Short mmCIF file of C-alpha atoms and ligand atoms in Angstrom, two decimals:
data_model
loop_
_atom_site.label_atom_id
_atom_site.label_comp_id
_atom_site.label_asym_id
_atom_site.label_seq_id
_atom_site.Cartn_x
_atom_site.Cartn_y
_atom_site.Cartn_z
CA MET A 1 -52.75 -54.39 -49.95
CA THR A 2 -53.52 -51.19 -48.71
CA ASN A 3 -53.81 -49.67 -45.10
CA GLU A 4 -57.03 -48.34 -43.52
CA ARG A 5 -56.00 -44.78 -44.83
CA GLY A 6 -55.81 -46.19 -48.11
CA GLY A 7 -52.02 -46.02 -48.31
CA ALA A 8 -49.67 -48.89 -49.34
CA ARG A 9 -49.22 -51.46 -46.72
CA PRO A 10 -45.90 -52.36 -45.87
CA GLY A 11 -44.50 -55.62 -44.39
CA GLU A 12 -45.19 -59.28 -45.18
CA GLY A 13 -48.71 -58.85 -47.14
CA LEU A 14 -49.99 -61.86 -45.27
CA HIS A 15 -53.55 -61.91 -44.78
CA PRO A 16 -54.55 -61.13 -41.27
CA THR A 17 -56.02 -64.33 -40.65
CA LEU A 18 -52.75 -66.50 -41.88
CA THR A 19 -50.57 -63.98 -39.64
CA PHE A 20 -52.90 -64.83 -36.62
CA LEU A 21 -52.75 -68.62 -37.39
CA ARG A 22 -48.99 -68.58 -37.76
CA GLU A 23 -48.62 -66.72 -34.51
CA TRP A 24 -50.93 -69.15 -32.78
CA LEU A 25 -48.79 -71.99 -33.85
CA ARG A 26 -45.93 -70.26 -32.45
CA ALA A 27 -47.56 -69.16 -28.96
CA PRO A 28 -51.15 -70.71 -28.68
CA ARG A 29 -51.34 -70.17 -24.97
CA SER A 30 -50.67 -66.12 -25.51
CA ILE A 31 -52.77 -65.69 -28.61
CA ALA A 32 -55.81 -67.87 -26.88
CA ALA A 33 -57.85 -68.23 -29.88
CA LEU A 34 -57.76 -70.07 -33.12
CA SER A 35 -59.10 -67.26 -35.45
CA PRO A 36 -59.31 -63.54 -35.26
CA SER A 37 -62.83 -62.05 -33.82
CA GLY A 38 -65.61 -62.17 -36.21
CA ARG A 39 -67.62 -59.13 -36.84
CA GLN A 40 -70.80 -60.17 -34.67
CA LEU A 41 -68.18 -60.51 -31.64
CA ALA A 42 -66.38 -57.11 -32.70
CA ARG A 43 -69.81 -55.33 -32.65
CA LEU A 44 -71.34 -56.93 -29.35
CA MET A 45 -67.91 -55.79 -27.93
CA VAL A 46 -68.17 -52.11 -28.90
CA ALA A 47 -71.69 -51.88 -28.23
CA GLN A 48 -70.78 -50.99 -24.46
CA VAL A 49 -68.42 -48.39 -25.47
CA PRO A 50 -70.45 -44.81 -25.18
CA ARG A 51 -71.35 -42.94 -28.47
CA ASP A 52 -69.38 -39.73 -27.07
CA ALA A 53 -66.13 -41.90 -25.84
CA ARG A 54 -63.07 -39.84 -25.93
CA ARG A 55 -60.53 -42.35 -24.84
CA VAL A 56 -60.58 -45.99 -25.12
CA ILE A 57 -57.84 -48.79 -24.34
CA GLU A 58 -57.98 -51.79 -26.16
CA LEU A 59 -55.80 -54.91 -24.76
CA GLY A 60 -54.53 -57.59 -27.20
CA GLY A 61 -55.60 -55.92 -30.30
CA GLY A 62 -54.40 -59.02 -32.31
CA THR A 63 -55.32 -58.40 -36.24
CA GLY A 64 -57.42 -55.30 -35.58
CA ALA A 65 -61.07 -56.77 -35.85
CA ILE A 66 -62.25 -55.01 -32.69
CA THR A 67 -59.72 -52.09 -33.39
CA ARG A 68 -61.78 -51.70 -36.64
CA ALA A 69 -65.32 -51.94 -34.86
CA LEU A 70 -64.20 -49.36 -32.37
CA PHE A 71 -63.74 -46.65 -35.34
CA ASP A 72 -66.99 -47.65 -36.77
CA ARG A 73 -68.60 -46.89 -33.37
CA GLY A 74 -67.39 -43.39 -33.45
CA VAL A 75 -64.09 -43.56 -31.25
CA PRO A 76 -61.75 -41.09 -32.80
CA ARG A 77 -58.56 -42.09 -34.08
CA GLU A 78 -56.42 -40.32 -31.46
CA GLY A 79 -58.68 -41.47 -28.87
CA LEU A 80 -57.32 -45.18 -29.11
CA LEU A 81 -54.53 -46.80 -27.71
CA VAL A 82 -53.82 -50.35 -28.44
CA LEU A 83 -51.57 -52.78 -26.39
CA GLU A 84 -50.50 -55.86 -28.33
CA LEU A 85 -47.77 -58.18 -27.04
CA ASN A 86 -47.12 -60.42 -30.00
CA ASP A 87 -44.03 -58.84 -31.82
CA ALA A 88 -45.67 -59.88 -35.60
CA LEU A 89 -49.22 -58.65 -34.67
CA HIS A 90 -48.07 -55.44 -33.30
CA ARG A 91 -46.47 -54.68 -36.63
CA HIS A 92 -49.34 -55.83 -38.34
CA LEU A 93 -51.70 -53.46 -36.27
CA ARG A 94 -49.38 -50.31 -36.67
CA GLU A 95 -49.27 -51.06 -40.62
CA ARG A 96 -53.03 -51.64 -40.68
CA PHE A 97 -53.81 -48.43 -38.69
CA ALA A 98 -51.62 -45.67 -39.41
CA GLY A 99 -51.32 -42.92 -36.95
CA VAL A 100 -52.93 -44.76 -34.13
CA GLN A 101 -51.09 -45.46 -31.04
CA VAL A 102 -50.32 -49.02 -31.01
CA VAL A 103 -47.85 -49.89 -28.35
CA HIS A 104 -45.83 -53.21 -28.28
CA ALA A 105 -46.28 -53.98 -24.57
CA ASP A 106 -47.70 -56.38 -21.81
CA ALA A 107 -51.34 -55.47 -20.69
CA ARG A 108 -50.04 -56.01 -17.05
CA ASP A 109 -47.61 -52.85 -17.72
CA LEU A 110 -50.75 -50.74 -18.74
CA GLY A 111 -49.76 -48.15 -15.93
CA GLY A 112 -46.28 -47.85 -17.29
CA VAL A 113 -47.55 -47.40 -21.07
CA LEU A 114 -50.11 -44.87 -19.71
CA ARG A 115 -47.33 -42.91 -18.12
CA ARG A 116 -44.82 -43.07 -21.16
CA THR A 117 -47.50 -42.18 -23.59
CA GLY A 118 -49.58 -39.49 -21.66
CA PHE A 119 -52.62 -40.95 -23.20
CA LEU A 120 -54.89 -40.07 -20.10
CA GLU A 121 -53.39 -36.52 -19.50
CA ALA A 122 -56.80 -35.09 -20.62
CA GLY A 123 -58.79 -37.37 -18.44
CA PRO A 124 -59.56 -41.23 -17.71
CA ALA A 125 -60.76 -43.51 -20.14
CA ASP A 126 -64.25 -44.35 -21.13
CA ALA A 127 -63.87 -47.99 -21.51
CA VAL A 128 -61.34 -50.69 -21.69
CA ILE A 129 -61.80 -53.34 -24.52
CA SER A 130 -60.05 -56.82 -23.89
CA SER A 131 -59.40 -59.71 -26.26
CA LEU A 132 -56.92 -61.18 -23.76
CA GLY A 133 -57.18 -64.96 -22.85
CA LEU A 134 -57.86 -63.95 -19.02
CA LEU A 135 -59.79 -67.56 -18.51
CA ALA A 136 -56.41 -69.17 -18.53
CA MET A 137 -54.39 -66.82 -16.84
CA PRO A 138 -53.64 -67.17 -13.19
CA ARG A 139 -55.56 -65.50 -10.76
CA ARG A 140 -52.37 -62.98 -9.92
CA MET A 141 -52.24 -61.98 -13.75
CA GLN A 142 -55.95 -61.38 -14.02
CA ARG A 143 -55.60 -59.17 -10.57
CA GLU A 144 -52.68 -57.02 -12.28
CA ILE A 145 -54.64 -56.53 -15.62
CA LEU A 146 -57.83 -55.72 -13.85
CA GLU A 147 -56.34 -53.42 -11.52
CA GLY A 148 -54.46 -51.61 -14.18
CA ALA A 149 -57.67 -51.11 -16.24
CA PHE A 150 -59.82 -49.73 -13.41
CA ALA A 151 -57.11 -47.34 -12.42
CA ALA A 152 -57.20 -45.90 -15.83
CA LEU A 153 -61.17 -45.89 -16.15
CA ARG A 154 -63.51 -43.04 -15.13
CA ALA A 155 -65.89 -44.00 -12.14
CA ASP A 156 -68.51 -45.72 -14.27
CA GLY A 157 -66.42 -46.84 -17.06
CA CYS A 158 -66.54 -50.33 -18.28
CA PHE A 159 -64.07 -53.12 -18.80
CA VAL A 160 -65.44 -55.33 -21.73
CA GLN A 161 -64.16 -59.06 -22.13
CA PHE A 162 -65.02 -61.74 -24.24
CA THR A 163 -64.69 -65.61 -23.26
CA TYR A 164 -65.15 -68.96 -25.04
CA GLY A 165 -66.03 -70.44 -21.61
CA PRO A 166 -69.56 -71.24 -20.32
CA PHE A 167 -68.85 -68.73 -17.39
CA GLY A 168 -67.29 -65.37 -16.81
CA PRO A 169 -63.52 -65.76 -16.75
CA VAL A 170 -62.88 -63.65 -13.46
CA PRO A 171 -63.72 -65.88 -10.35
CA ARG A 172 -66.16 -64.51 -7.97
CA PRO A 173 -63.63 -63.77 -4.89
CA LEU A 174 -61.64 -61.62 -7.18
CA LEU A 175 -64.48 -59.80 -8.15
CA VAL A 176 -65.48 -59.29 -4.48
CA GLU A 177 -61.89 -58.42 -3.72
CA LEU A 178 -61.70 -55.71 -6.51
CA GLY A 179 -65.12 -54.28 -5.77
CA LEU A 180 -66.47 -55.25 -9.29
CA GLY A 181 -69.79 -56.07 -10.64
CA VAL A 182 -70.21 -58.33 -13.78
CA ARG A 183 -72.93 -58.59 -16.44
CA ARG A 184 -73.46 -61.13 -19.36
CA HIS A 185 -73.92 -58.66 -22.26
CA GLY A 186 -74.61 -61.49 -24.87
CA VAL A 187 -73.22 -64.23 -27.15
CA ALA A 188 -71.72 -64.07 -30.55
CA TRP A 189 -73.30 -67.28 -31.96
CA TRP A 190 -71.69 -67.01 -35.36
CA ASN A 191 -68.27 -66.54 -34.11
CA VAL A 192 -65.75 -69.22 -34.35
CA PRO A 193 -65.90 -70.55 -31.87
CA PRO A 194 -69.11 -68.79 -30.09
CA ALA A 195 -68.04 -66.40 -27.45
CA ALA A 196 -69.67 -64.64 -24.52
CA VAL A 197 -69.26 -61.16 -23.77
CA TYR A 198 -68.94 -59.87 -20.20
CA VAL A 199 -69.05 -56.15 -18.89
CA TYR A 200 -67.41 -55.29 -15.57
CA ARG A 201 -68.03 -52.12 -13.62
CA ARG A 202 -67.08 -50.91 -10.08
CA LEU A 203 -69.71 -51.45 -7.78
CA ARG A 204 -70.89 -48.36 -5.82
CA PRO A 205 -68.51 -47.78 -3.05
CA ARG A 206 -71.13 -48.78 -0.48
CA MET A 207 -71.82 -52.15 -1.93
CA ALA A 208 -68.08 -53.04 -2.62
CA ALA A 209 -66.22 -55.27 -0.27
CA PRO A 210 -63.01 -53.68 1.25
CA ALA A 211 -59.87 -54.57 -0.52
CA ARG A 212 -58.01 -57.30 1.21
CA GLY A 213 -54.27 -57.19 1.63
CA ARG A 214 -52.25 -59.12 -0.65
C1 SAM B 1 -57.91 -63.54 -28.87
S1 SAM B 1 -56.37 -62.63 -29.56
C2 SAM B 1 -56.88 -61.08 -30.27
C3 SAM B 1 -58.22 -61.25 -30.83
C4 SAM B 1 -58.39 -60.03 -31.58
N1 SAM B 1 -59.76 -59.32 -31.37
C5 SAM B 1 -58.37 -60.14 -33.32
O1 SAM B 1 -59.52 -60.19 -33.82
O2 SAM B 1 -57.66 -60.57 -33.80
C6 SAM B 1 -55.88 -61.97 -28.05
C7 SAM B 1 -54.38 -61.22 -28.46
O3 SAM B 1 -53.96 -60.94 -27.21
C8 SAM B 1 -52.53 -60.66 -27.36
N2 SAM B 1 -51.98 -60.79 -25.90
C9 SAM B 1 -51.94 -61.82 -25.05
N3 SAM B 1 -51.49 -61.71 -23.86
C10 SAM B 1 -51.15 -60.35 -24.00
C11 SAM B 1 -50.65 -59.51 -22.84
N4 SAM B 1 -50.04 -59.89 -21.72
N5 SAM B 1 -50.70 -57.94 -23.15
C12 SAM B 1 -50.95 -57.69 -24.43
N6 SAM B 1 -51.45 -58.54 -25.34
C13 SAM B 1 -51.55 -59.76 -25.18
C14 SAM B 1 -52.30 -61.73 -28.22
O4 SAM B 1 -50.96 -61.56 -28.71
C15 SAM B 1 -53.44 -61.72 -29.17
O5 SAM B 1 -53.07 -60.85 -30.20
#
């Protein structure tokens, strides 16, 4: 097998889907999907990323289906930071995308990762693309992840999330608390299972509700 630069791919040599399935059997709640994101879903997710994006953060890179689509969208290799919590999938991503910053970390610690890597030294992120199982997370965890992401984003930056559920995964009270707006961008019907893509942005300050104390 080769990596995305054409070099030999070290490691186990398992097909990405098999690696994914094996990790799902080990930790179904954390992996939060039965199969890697399909091409249609990956394209829908990255369509929100500005063509001239310089810095993009991916949360939960998994097998790299969306990472690959981000490069196809034109995001420069040095302009991508990927966080992956699962040990085997983190290793897989590092091997597949040699030279890309792939960090073995919890998305809740995005702030710490950014400090350690200096990824935003030249400016804020244009977009955060998330494959995390946000829908199944407790609200406290959703809040931590969204706060971290929006602290990293430029004022008009977007947080893109897919879900298998019939509604957006972030409950309305949390959106109001964080001053965020949401738009359903589309549905990847050919994905297994079909998935809807939601785009979150800051509301203009005058429309945002004051943040509540925690
Ligand atoms: C739905 S899967 C990934 C789908 C991915 N787009 C693909 O095609 O393989 C979600 C990923 O998020 C990772 N993950 C779950 N919780 C995480 C967390 N708190 N921080 C970072 N990654 C996490 C999982 O290990 C898994 O790889």
